Coordinates of C-alpha atoms (C1' of nucleotides) in Angstrom, one line a residue:
Chain A
M1 CA 0.0 0.0 0.0
A2 CA 2.6 2.5 1.1
D3 CA 4.8 1.1 -1.6
E4 CA 2.1 1.7 -4.2
L5 CA 1.8 5.3 -3.1
L6 CA 5.5 5.8 -3.3
A7 CA 5.7 4.0 -6.7
V8 CA 3.1 6.2 -8.2
R9 CA 5.0 9.3 -7.2
R10 CA 8.3 7.9 -8.5
A11 CA 6.6 7.1 -11.8
K12 CA 5.5 10.8 -12.0
L13 CA 9.0 11.9 -11.2
E14 CA 10.4 9.8 -14.0
K15 CA 7.7 11.1 -16.4
L16 CA 8.7 14.7 -15.6
R17 CA 12.3 13.8 -16.3
S18 CA 11.5 12.0 -19.6
D19 CA 9.6 15.2 -20.6
G20 CA 12.8 17.1 -20.1
I21 CA 11.8 18.7 -16.8
D22 CA 14.2 18.9 -13.8
P23 CA 12.1 18.0 -10.8
F24 CA 14.7 19.5 -8.5
P25 CA 15.9 22.8 -10.0
H26 CA 18.5 24.9 -8.1
A27 CA 16.6 28.1 -7.4
F28 CA 13.5 30.1 -8.1
P29 CA 14.4 33.8 -7.8
G30 CA 12.0 36.7 -7.3
V31 CA 9.4 35.0 -5.1
E32 CA 6.9 37.1 -3.1
P33 CA 5.1 35.8 0.0
V34 CA 1.5 34.9 -0.8
A35 CA 0.4 37.3 1.9
A36 CA 1.7 40.1 -0.3
V37 CA -0.7 39.0 -3.0
H38 CA -3.6 39.1 -0.6
T39 CA -2.8 42.6 0.7
A40 CA -2.0 44.0 -2.8
H41 CA -5.5 43.1 -4.1
A42 CA -7.7 43.4 -1.0
G43 CA -9.9 46.0 -2.8
L44 CA -10.9 43.9 -5.8
A45 CA -14.5 43.3 -6.4
D46 CA -15.9 39.8 -6.7
G47 CA -15.2 38.5 -10.2
E48 CA -12.8 41.3 -11.0
E49 CA -9.6 40.4 -12.8
T50 CA -6.3 42.3 -13.1
T51 CA -3.2 42.3 -15.2
V52 CA -0.9 42.3 -12.2
A53 CA 1.7 39.6 -12.3
H54 CA 3.0 37.8 -9.2
R55 CA 5.6 35.1 -8.7
V56 CA 5.0 32.9 -5.6
A57 CA 6.2 29.5 -4.4
G58 CA 5.2 27.0 -1.8
R59 CA 3.7 23.6 -1.1
L60 CA 0.6 22.4 -3.0
A61 CA -1.9 21.7 -0.2
A62 CA -5.2 21.0 -2.0
R63 CA -6.7 20.6 -5.4
R64 CA -10.4 21.0 -6.4
G65 CA -11.6 20.1 -9.9
Q66 CA -10.0 17.9 -12.5
G67 CA -11.6 19.3 -15.6
K68 CA -10.7 22.2 -17.8
M69 CA -10.5 24.5 -14.8
A70 CA -9.2 23.6 -11.4
F71 CA -8.5 25.4 -8.1
L72 CA -5.4 24.6 -6.1
D73 CA -4.2 25.9 -2.7
L74 CA -0.6 27.0 -2.3
V75 CA 0.9 27.3 1.2
D76 CA 4.0 29.2 2.1
R77 CA 5.3 30.7 5.4
S78 CA 3.0 33.7 5.1
G79 CA -0.2 31.8 4.5
R80 CA -2.4 30.2 1.8
L81 CA -3.3 31.4 -1.6
Q82 CA -5.8 29.9 -4.1
L83 CA -4.6 29.2 -7.6
Q84 CA -6.9 29.1 -10.6
A85 CA -5.6 26.7 -13.3
R86 CA -7.3 27.1 -16.7
Q87 CA -6.8 24.9 -19.7
D88 CA -7.4 27.9 -22.0
V89 CA -4.6 29.8 -20.4
L90 CA -2.0 27.0 -19.9
G91 CA -2.9 24.9 -23.0
P92 CA -3.9 21.2 -22.9
E93 CA -0.4 19.8 -22.2
L94 CA 0.6 22.0 -19.3
H95 CA -2.8 21.9 -17.8
E96 CA -2.7 18.1 -17.9
R97 CA 0.7 18.1 -16.4
L98 CA -0.3 20.4 -13.5
L99 CA -3.2 18.1 -12.7
T100 CA -1.6 14.7 -13.1
Q101 CA 2.2 14.9 -12.8
V102 CA 2.1 17.4 -9.9
D103 CA 0.9 15.9 -6.5
L104 CA -0.3 17.3 -3.3
G105 CA 2.8 18.0 -1.2
D106 CA 5.0 19.0 -4.2
I107 CA 6.9 22.3 -4.0
I108 CA 5.9 24.4 -7.0
G109 CA 6.6 27.9 -8.2
I110 CA 3.8 29.9 -9.9
D111 CA 3.9 32.9 -12.3
G112 CA 0.3 34.2 -12.3
T113 CA -2.1 37.1 -12.5
A114 CA -4.2 38.3 -9.7
L115 CA -7.9 38.2 -9.6
R116 CA -10.8 37.8 -7.2
T117 CA -13.1 34.9 -8.0
K118 CA -16.9 35.2 -8.4
R119 CA -17.1 33.5 -5.0
G120 CA -15.0 36.3 -3.6
E121 CA -11.5 34.7 -3.0
I122 CA -8.3 36.5 -4.0
S123 CA -6.6 34.1 -6.3
L124 CA -3.8 33.8 -8.8
R125 CA -4.5 32.7 -12.4
V126 CA -1.7 30.3 -13.3
D127 CA 0.2 31.5 -16.4
A128 CA 3.1 29.2 -15.8
F129 CA 4.3 26.8 -13.2
T130 CA 7.6 25.2 -12.2
V131 CA 8.1 22.0 -10.2
L132 CA 10.7 23.1 -7.6
A133 CA 10.8 19.8 -5.6
K134 CA 8.9 16.6 -6.2
A135 CA 7.5 15.1 -3.0
L136 CA 8.0 11.3 -3.1
R137 CA 6.0 10.8 0.1
P138 CA 2.4 11.8 0.6
P139 CA 1.7 14.7 2.9
P140 CA -0.5 14.4 6.1
S141 CA -4.2 14.7 5.9
K142 CA -5.2 18.0 4.4
H143 CA -8.1 18.8 6.8
H144 CA -7.6 16.6 9.8
G145 CA -4.0 17.8 10.0
L146 CA -1.6 15.5 11.8
Q147 CA -3.0 14.3 15.1
D148 CA -0.7 11.4 16.1
V149 CA 1.3 12.8 19.0
E150 CA 4.3 10.5 18.4
T151 CA 4.5 11.4 14.7
R152 CA 4.2 15.1 15.6
Y153 CA 7.2 14.9 17.9
R154 CA 9.4 12.5 15.9
H155 CA 8.7 14.2 12.5
R156 CA 8.1 17.8 13.4
E157 CA 8.4 18.7 9.7
L158 CA 5.1 17.0 9.1
D159 CA 3.5 18.7 12.1
L160 CA 4.7 22.1 10.7
M161 CA 3.5 21.2 7.3
A162 CA 0.0 20.0 8.3
N163 CA -0.8 22.1 11.4
E164 CA -1.1 25.9 11.2
E165 CA -1.0 26.2 15.0
A166 CA 2.3 24.4 15.1
R167 CA 3.8 26.9 12.8
E168 CA 2.3 29.7 14.8
L169 CA 3.8 28.3 18.0
F170 CA 7.3 28.0 16.8
I171 CA 7.1 31.5 15.3
A172 CA 6.0 32.8 18.7
R173 CA 8.9 31.0 20.3
A174 CA 11.3 32.7 17.9
K175 CA 9.7 36.1 18.7
T176 CA 10.0 35.3 22.4
V177 CA 13.8 34.8 22.0
T178 CA 14.1 37.9 20.0
A179 CA 12.1 40.0 22.5
V180 CA 14.2 38.7 25.4
R181 CA 17.4 39.7 23.7
R182 CA 16.0 43.1 22.7
A183 CA 14.9 43.8 26.3
L184 CA 18.3 42.9 27.7
D185 CA 20.2 44.7 25.0
D186 CA 18.1 47.8 25.5
A187 CA 18.9 47.7 29.3
G188 CA 22.6 47.8 28.6
F189 CA 23.4 44.1 28.9
I190 CA 25.9 42.5 26.5
E191 CA 25.4 39.0 25.2
V192 CA 28.4 36.6 25.8
E193 CA 29.2 33.1 24.8
T194 CA 30.8 30.8 27.4
P195 CA 31.8 27.2 27.1
V196 CA 29.2 24.5 26.5
L197 CA 32.0 21.9 27.0
Q198 CA 33.3 22.5 30.5
P199 CA 36.2 20.9 32.4
L200 CA 34.0 21.2 35.5
Y201 CA 30.2 21.7 35.5
G202 CA 28.5 24.0 38.0
G203 CA 26.0 26.7 38.7
A204 CA 23.2 24.3 39.4
L205 CA 22.4 21.0 41.2
A206 CA 22.1 18.4 38.5
R207 CA 23.7 15.4 36.9
P208 CA 25.7 16.3 33.8
F209 CA 26.3 14.6 30.5
T210 CA 29.9 13.5 30.2
T211 CA 32.0 13.4 27.1
H212 CA 35.7 13.0 26.2
H213 CA 38.1 15.2 24.2
H214 CA 40.5 13.0 22.3
A215 CA 43.3 15.5 21.6
L216 CA 43.4 16.8 25.2
D217 CA 42.6 13.2 26.5
R218 CA 40.3 14.5 29.2
T219 CA 36.8 14.4 30.4
L220 CA 34.5 17.3 29.6
Y221 CA 31.0 18.0 30.7
L222 CA 28.1 19.6 28.8
R223 CA 27.1 22.6 30.9
I224 CA 24.2 22.4 33.3
A225 CA 24.2 26.2 33.7
T226 CA 26.2 29.2 32.5
E227 CA 26.2 30.8 36.0
L228 CA 29.9 30.5 37.0
Y229 CA 31.4 31.7 33.8
L230 CA 29.0 34.6 33.7
K231 CA 30.0 35.6 37.2
R232 CA 33.7 35.5 36.0
C233 CA 32.6 38.0 33.3
I234 CA 31.2 40.2 36.1
V235 CA 34.5 39.9 38.0
G236 CA 36.2 41.1 34.8
G237 CA 34.1 44.2 34.8
L238 CA 31.5 43.6 32.1
E239 CA 29.0 44.5 34.8
R240 CA 25.8 43.5 32.8
V241 CA 26.0 40.2 30.9
Y242 CA 23.7 37.6 29.6
E243 CA 23.8 34.3 27.7
L244 CA 20.9 32.6 26.0
G245 CA 21.4 29.1 25.0
K246 CA 21.1 25.4 25.7
D247 CA 21.8 23.7 29.0
F248 CA 22.0 20.0 29.4
R249 CA 20.9 17.9 32.4
N250 CA 21.1 14.2 32.5
E251 CA 17.9 13.5 34.4
G252 CA 14.4 12.2 33.8
L253 CA 12.1 13.4 31.1
S254 CA 8.7 14.8 32.0
T255 CA 6.1 17.3 30.8
K256 CA 8.4 19.9 32.4
H257 CA 11.8 18.5 31.6
N258 CA 13.7 17.9 28.4
P259 CA 17.4 16.8 28.7
E260 CA 18.5 19.9 26.7
F261 CA 16.6 23.1 27.2
T262 CA 17.0 26.8 26.6
M263 CA 17.9 29.2 29.3
V264 CA 18.7 32.8 29.5
E265 CA 20.8 33.9 32.4
F266 CA 21.6 37.5 33.1
Y267 CA 23.8 39.1 35.8
E268 CA 23.7 42.7 36.9
A269 CA 26.5 44.3 39.1
Y270 CA 25.4 46.4 42.0
A271 CA 21.9 44.8 42.1
D272 CA 20.4 42.4 44.5
Y273 CA 17.6 39.8 44.1
G274 CA 14.9 42.5 44.6
D275 CA 16.3 44.6 41.8
V276 CA 16.5 41.6 39.4
A277 CA 12.9 40.6 40.4
D278 CA 11.8 44.0 39.1
R279 CA 13.8 43.5 36.0
L280 CA 12.5 40.1 35.2
E281 CA 8.9 41.2 35.8
T282 CA 9.4 44.1 33.4
L283 CA 11.2 41.9 30.9
V284 CA 8.5 39.2 30.8
R285 CA 5.7 41.7 30.7
S286 CA 7.4 43.3 27.7
V287 CA 7.9 39.9 26.0
A288 CA 4.3 38.9 26.6
A289 CA 3.1 42.2 25.1
Q290 CA 5.2 41.7 22.0
V291 CA 4.5 38.0 21.4
G292 CA 1.0 37.9 22.8
S293 CA -0.3 35.6 25.5
V294 CA -3.2 33.2 24.9
G295 CA -3.4 31.4 28.2
A296 CA -5.0 32.3 31.5
V297 CA -1.8 33.7 32.9
D298 CA -2.0 37.5 33.2
F299 CA 1.5 39.0 32.9
E300 CA 0.2 42.6 33.1
Q301 CA -0.8 42.7 36.7
P302 CA 1.9 43.3 39.3
W303 CA 3.4 40.0 40.2
R304 CA 2.6 38.7 43.7
R305 CA 5.6 38.4 46.1
V306 CA 5.4 36.0 49.0
T307 CA 8.1 34.5 51.2
L308 CA 8.6 30.8 51.1
R309 CA 7.9 30.7 54.8
D310 CA 4.5 32.5 54.4
A311 CA 3.5 30.6 51.3
I312 CA 4.0 27.2 53.0
R313 CA 2.4 28.5 56.3
D314 CA -0.7 29.8 54.4
K315 CA -1.3 26.4 52.8
T316 CA -0.3 24.0 55.6
G317 CA -0.1 25.9 58.8
I318 CA 3.6 24.8 59.1
D319 CA 6.2 27.5 59.8
F320 CA 9.4 25.7 58.8
T321 CA 11.6 28.3 60.5
A322 CA 10.0 27.2 63.8
H323 CA 10.9 23.6 63.0
A324 CA 14.6 24.0 62.4
D325 CA 15.6 20.4 62.6
R326 CA 14.5 17.4 60.4
D327 CA 12.6 15.5 63.1
S328 CA 10.7 18.5 64.3
L329 CA 9.6 19.4 60.7
A330 CA 8.7 15.8 59.9
A331 CA 6.6 15.6 63.1
A332 CA 4.8 18.8 62.0
I333 CA 4.1 17.4 58.5
G334 CA 2.8 14.2 60.1
D335 CA 1.2 11.9 57.5
R336 CA 0.6 14.6 54.9
L337 CA 3.8 13.7 53.1
P338 CA 6.2 10.8 53.3
T339 CA 9.1 12.0 55.5
D340 CA 11.3 8.9 55.9
E341 CA 14.8 9.5 54.6
R342 CA 14.1 13.1 53.6
T343 CA 16.4 15.8 54.8
W344 CA 15.2 19.1 56.2
P345 CA 15.7 21.1 53.1
Q346 CA 14.2 18.3 51.0
L347 CA 11.1 18.4 53.3
V348 CA 10.8 22.2 52.8
D349 CA 11.0 21.6 49.0
D350 CA 8.4 18.9 49.2
L351 CA 6.0 21.3 51.0
L352 CA 6.6 23.9 48.3
S353 CA 6.1 21.6 45.4
T354 CA 3.1 19.7 46.8
F355 CA 1.1 22.4 48.6
V356 CA 2.1 25.7 47.1
E357 CA 3.4 25.3 43.5
P358 CA 0.3 23.9 41.9
D359 CA -1.7 26.9 43.0
L360 CA 0.8 29.5 41.7
Q361 CA -1.1 30.1 38.5
Q362 CA -0.6 33.8 38.2
P363 CA 2.9 35.1 38.2
T364 CA 4.4 34.9 41.7
F365 CA 7.8 35.4 43.2
V366 CA 8.5 33.0 46.1
L367 CA 11.4 34.5 48.2
D368 CA 14.0 33.4 50.7
Y369 CA 15.0 29.8 50.6
P370 CA 17.0 27.5 52.9
V371 CA 20.8 27.8 52.3
Q372 CA 21.3 24.0 51.9
L373 CA 19.8 23.9 48.4
S374 CA 21.4 27.2 47.2
P375 CA 25.2 26.9 47.2
F376 CA 25.7 30.1 45.0
A377 CA 23.3 32.4 46.8
K378 CA 24.3 35.1 49.4
A379 CA 23.1 34.7 52.9
H380 CA 19.9 36.6 53.8
R381 CA 20.7 40.0 55.2
S382 CA 18.3 39.5 58.1
Q383 CA 17.1 35.9 58.2
P384 CA 19.6 33.4 59.6
G385 CA 19.7 30.1 57.7
L386 CA 18.1 31.5 54.6
V387 CA 19.5 33.0 51.4
E388 CA 18.4 35.8 49.2
R389 CA 16.9 33.7 46.5
W390 CA 13.6 33.7 44.7
E391 CA 11.8 31.5 42.2
A392 CA 9.2 32.8 39.8
F393 CA 6.2 30.6 39.0
C394 CA 3.3 30.8 36.6
G395 CA 0.8 28.3 35.4
G396 CA 1.9 26.1 38.3
V397 CA 5.4 25.8 36.8
E398 CA 8.7 27.4 37.9
I399 CA 10.0 29.6 35.1
A400 CA 12.9 31.5 36.8
N401 CA 15.3 31.4 39.6
A402 CA 17.5 34.2 41.0
F403 CA 19.8 35.1 43.8
T404 CA 21.7 37.9 45.3
E405 CA 24.9 36.3 44.2
L406 CA 27.4 35.0 46.8
N407 CA 30.6 37.0 46.3
D408 CA 32.5 36.2 49.5
P409 CA 35.1 33.7 48.3
D410 CA 35.7 32.2 51.7
E411 CA 32.0 31.5 52.2
Q412 CA 31.8 30.1 48.7
R413 CA 34.6 27.7 49.6
E414 CA 32.7 26.5 52.6
R415 CA 29.6 26.0 50.5
F416 CA 31.6 23.9 48.0
E417 CA 32.9 21.9 50.9
A418 CA 29.4 21.3 52.2
Q419 CA 28.5 20.1 48.7
A420 CA 31.5 17.8 48.6
R421 CA 30.3 16.2 51.8
L422 CA 26.9 15.6 50.2
A423 CA 28.6 14.0 47.2
A424 CA 30.6 11.8 49.5
E425 CA 27.3 10.6 51.0
G426 CA 26.2 9.6 47.5
D427 CA 24.3 12.8 46.2
D428 CA 25.1 12.7 42.5
E429 CA 23.6 16.1 42.0
A430 CA 25.9 17.9 44.4
A431 CA 28.0 20.7 42.9
P432 CA 31.7 19.8 42.4
Y433 CA 34.3 21.9 44.0
D434 CA 35.5 24.6 41.5
E435 CA 38.7 26.2 42.8
V436 CA 39.1 28.3 39.6
F437 CA 35.8 29.9 40.3
V438 CA 36.6 30.6 43.9
Q439 CA 39.9 32.2 42.9
S440 CA 38.1 34.4 40.5
L441 CA 35.9 35.6 43.4
E442 CA 39.1 36.3 45.3
H443 CA 39.8 39.0 42.8
G444 CA 36.6 40.7 43.9
M445 CA 33.1 40.4 42.4
P446 CA 30.9 43.4 43.0
P447 CA 27.5 42.7 44.6
T448 CA 25.5 41.2 41.9
G449 CA 22.0 40.0 41.2
G450 CA 21.6 37.1 38.7
V451 CA 18.6 35.4 37.1
G452 CA 18.0 32.2 35.1
L453 CA 14.8 32.2 33.0
G454 CA 13.6 29.0 31.3
I455 CA 12.7 29.9 27.7
D456 CA 10.8 26.7 27.0
R457 CA 8.6 27.1 30.1
L458 CA 8.0 30.8 29.3
V459 CA 6.8 29.8 25.9
M460 CA 4.6 27.1 27.5
A461 CA 3.0 29.9 29.6
L462 CA 2.6 32.3 26.7
R463 CA 1.0 29.7 24.5
D464 CA -0.9 27.7 27.2
R465 CA 0.8 24.4 26.6
S466 CA 1.1 21.8 29.4
S467 CA 4.0 19.8 27.9
I468 CA 7.5 21.1 27.1
R469 CA 7.5 18.7 24.2
E470 CA 4.9 20.9 22.5
V471 CA 7.3 23.9 22.5
V472 CA 10.6 22.1 21.6
L473 CA 10.9 21.4 17.9
F474 CA 12.6 18.0 18.2
P475 CA 12.1 16.7 21.8
A476 CA 14.2 13.9 23.1
M477 CA 12.6 10.5 22.4
R478 CA 13.4 6.8 22.7
D479 CA 14.6 5.0 19.7
A480 CA 11.6 4.2 17.6
Chain B
rG6 C1' 11.7 2.5 38.8
rC7 C1' 6.1 2.1 39.7
rC8 C1' 0.8 2.9 38.1
rC9 C1' -3.1 4.1 34.4
rC10 C1' -4.3 4.7 29.3
rU11 C1' -2.9 3.6 24.3
rG12 C1' -1.0 1.2 19.2
rU13 C1' -6.3 -1.0 13.2
rA14 C1' -5.1 1.4 5.5
rG15 C1' -0.6 7.0 3.7
rC16 C1' -3.8 10.4 7.2
rU17 C1' -8.3 10.8 10.5
rC18 C1' -11.2 7.2 12.8
rA19 C1' -15.0 2.8 13.3
rA20 C1' -15.6 -2.5 14.3
rC21 C1' -21.4 -4.2 20.5
rU22 C1' -20.6 -9.8 24.6
rG23 C1' -14.8 -13.3 20.9
rG24 C1' -17.9 -14.6 14.9
rC25 C1' -16.0 -12.7 7.2
rA26 C1' -11.7 -5.8 9.3
rG27 C1' -15.0 -0.9 7.5
rA28 C1' -15.7 4.5 6.3
rG29 C1' -14.1 9.5 4.9
rC30 C1' -9.9 11.9 2.9
rA31 C1' -5.4 11.0 0.0
rG32 C1' -3.9 7.8 -4.1
rC33 C1' -5.6 5.1 -9.0
rG34 C1' -9.4 5.1 -13.6
rG35 C1' -13.4 8.2 -15.5
rA36 C1' -17.0 13.0 -15.8
rC37 C1' -16.8 18.2 -14.8
rU38 C1' -14.5 26.1 -16.8
rC39 C1' -16.0 29.5 -10.1
rU40 C1' -14.3 25.5 -6.6
rU41 C1' -12.8 26.2 -1.5
rA42 C1' -13.5 19.6 3.6
rA43 C1' -15.7 20.7 -4.4
rU44 C1' -19.2 17.0 -6.4
rC45 C1' -20.5 12.4 -9.0
rC46 C1' -19.3 7.2 -11.0
rG47 C1' -15.8 3.0 -10.7
rA48 C1' -11.9 -0.2 -9.0
rA49 C1' -8.3 -0.9 -5.5
rG50 C1' -5.7 -0.4 -0.8
rG51 C1' -4.5 -4.4 5.8
rU52 C1' 1.7 -8.7 9.1
rU53 C1' -5.0 -5.0 13.3
rC54 C1' 3.0 -2.9 16.9
rC55 C1' 5.8 -7.8 18.0
rA56 C1' 6.1 -12.8 20.3
rG57 C1' 3.5 -16.4 22.8
rG58 C1' -1.1 -18.4 25.1
rU59 C1' -6.6 -19.5 25.7
rU60 C1' -10.4 -20.8 22.0
rC61 C1' -13.8 -24.2 16.8
rG62 C1' -12.6 -19.0 16.0
rA63 C1' -8.7 -13.3 18.7
rU64 C1' -8.4 -6.3 16.4
rU65 C1' -11.3 -8.0 20.8
rC66 C1' -9.4 -12.1 26.3
rC67 C1' -4.5 -13.5 29.0
rU68 C1' 1.2 -13.1 29.5
rG69 C1' 5.6 -10.9 28.0
rG70 C1' 8.2 -7.3 24.9
rC71 C1' 8.6 -2.6 22.0
rG72 C1' 6.7 2.5 21.0
rG73 C1' 3.6 6.6 22.6
rG74 C1' 0.5 9.7 26.1
rG75 C1' -0.6 10.9 31.3
rG76 C1' 0.5 10.5 36.5
rC77 C1' 3.8 9.2 40.6
rA78 C1' 8.8 9.2 42.0
rC79 C1' 13.0 12.2 40.8
rC80 C1' 14.1 17.2 39.6
rA81 C1' 18.5 24.3 38.8

RNA sequence: GCCCCUGUAGCUCAACUGGCAGAGCAGCGGACUCUUAAUCCGAAGGUUCCAGGUUCGAUUCCUGGCGGGGGCACCA
């Protein structure tokens, strides 16, 4: 069956060749987007014809009529345009070729003349056509689109081809990236590029991907964050830097996690975590305004700010600062959560993710976290045991994380040593000791606020998608 | 790692309690000079994900495997 469909298309390919036509020519210069044809002739009356010539190109998406006049739909990146093929214009041979040798899914170029049909649709009368690429496989269903989720993820080109909303989503994603860059550029940040292949990974708590450099004969890690290199740029005096790119974490897949994902981190000298909260709020509001937001999340309203302590206390009645040791906190939690073999900071995190996070639908900053899970954040100026850190949530998902950055090299050393103890106990997400980074702090890093914003999750919020796989062009999959 | 759901024609989907595996679109042959999910006529198109099992008989029930979706666990 499939073989028959392919054989029919191959036979047409050979027929084109035997007629002296190259089914894969090298270029087709002078093409206009089809949207330009629509706008140029918006004022035409029904049935009115012009002598205005246009050259367009795209994929043949539909065909109606097989007789001496047929209508075809051409789709390009700007939209859809109806073509009117007339035997009295093309002549019998070319008309026949357009209707029989050219298949749905083929890429074709059209030289035509604008008109509005009697039924009122802006169209292009076909004066000449050029096969630009013969499609040897059939396109997805023209009016059901492509529904199969697995095929949409494994063969995104078919999703893009068949589903308008898929194209819209990835265009919106591109606009999001552009808007983020513009907002940071306009605020005086410079974009830098730091190593993806790192001798030592750091800046987050996660398992890395490991690889090997043959010439240097050494292990390298794909970065889990850009944080430490960006802080070294701050030490060097660049003062406002950002990097937007992929991070890699060797952990489980979920609707919120892809092993490679896009993050923008920005660092601002002489700012603290309150300043960068304002900056993120302004930045995301600006991005949402430029890209548009279709979901229930309202980025316009001032974002709510609540301390982690109050957020958990409001939902559970538990004040974790009043239960400063593991057993006391576990007793307060009782049977609401499993507490065996959970450490104190893990229990705090469990309370957040179970009782608080799902309700954080509108944009919210949750402030002031326990020090144990934040080895790069500066101690809180007034709350012992806490650090100046916030996470931003919307749609029940964390989208950003920020600190007043730790710039005391001696304390940073102690934090690394604490992480090393965790690693010795078997924690494979503990941060490795990075002496080069500590020494850079010993040269003096100004007080600095830093933010990491997940681009994938921001796009999920802007386009109301519940799975990260919907907003990543080619998500990680098992072998088929 | 665990739990639930799921896999049928190129695409979108049917098939009741186990009883000959079907439709629309696409494709193929034919008609058609204003269609737009074009219409009409005709003929085709299947390893029902894979391997076993139960049964006279399995798309259907059972076991295992593979893929996918969701959830739990894990998670800057």
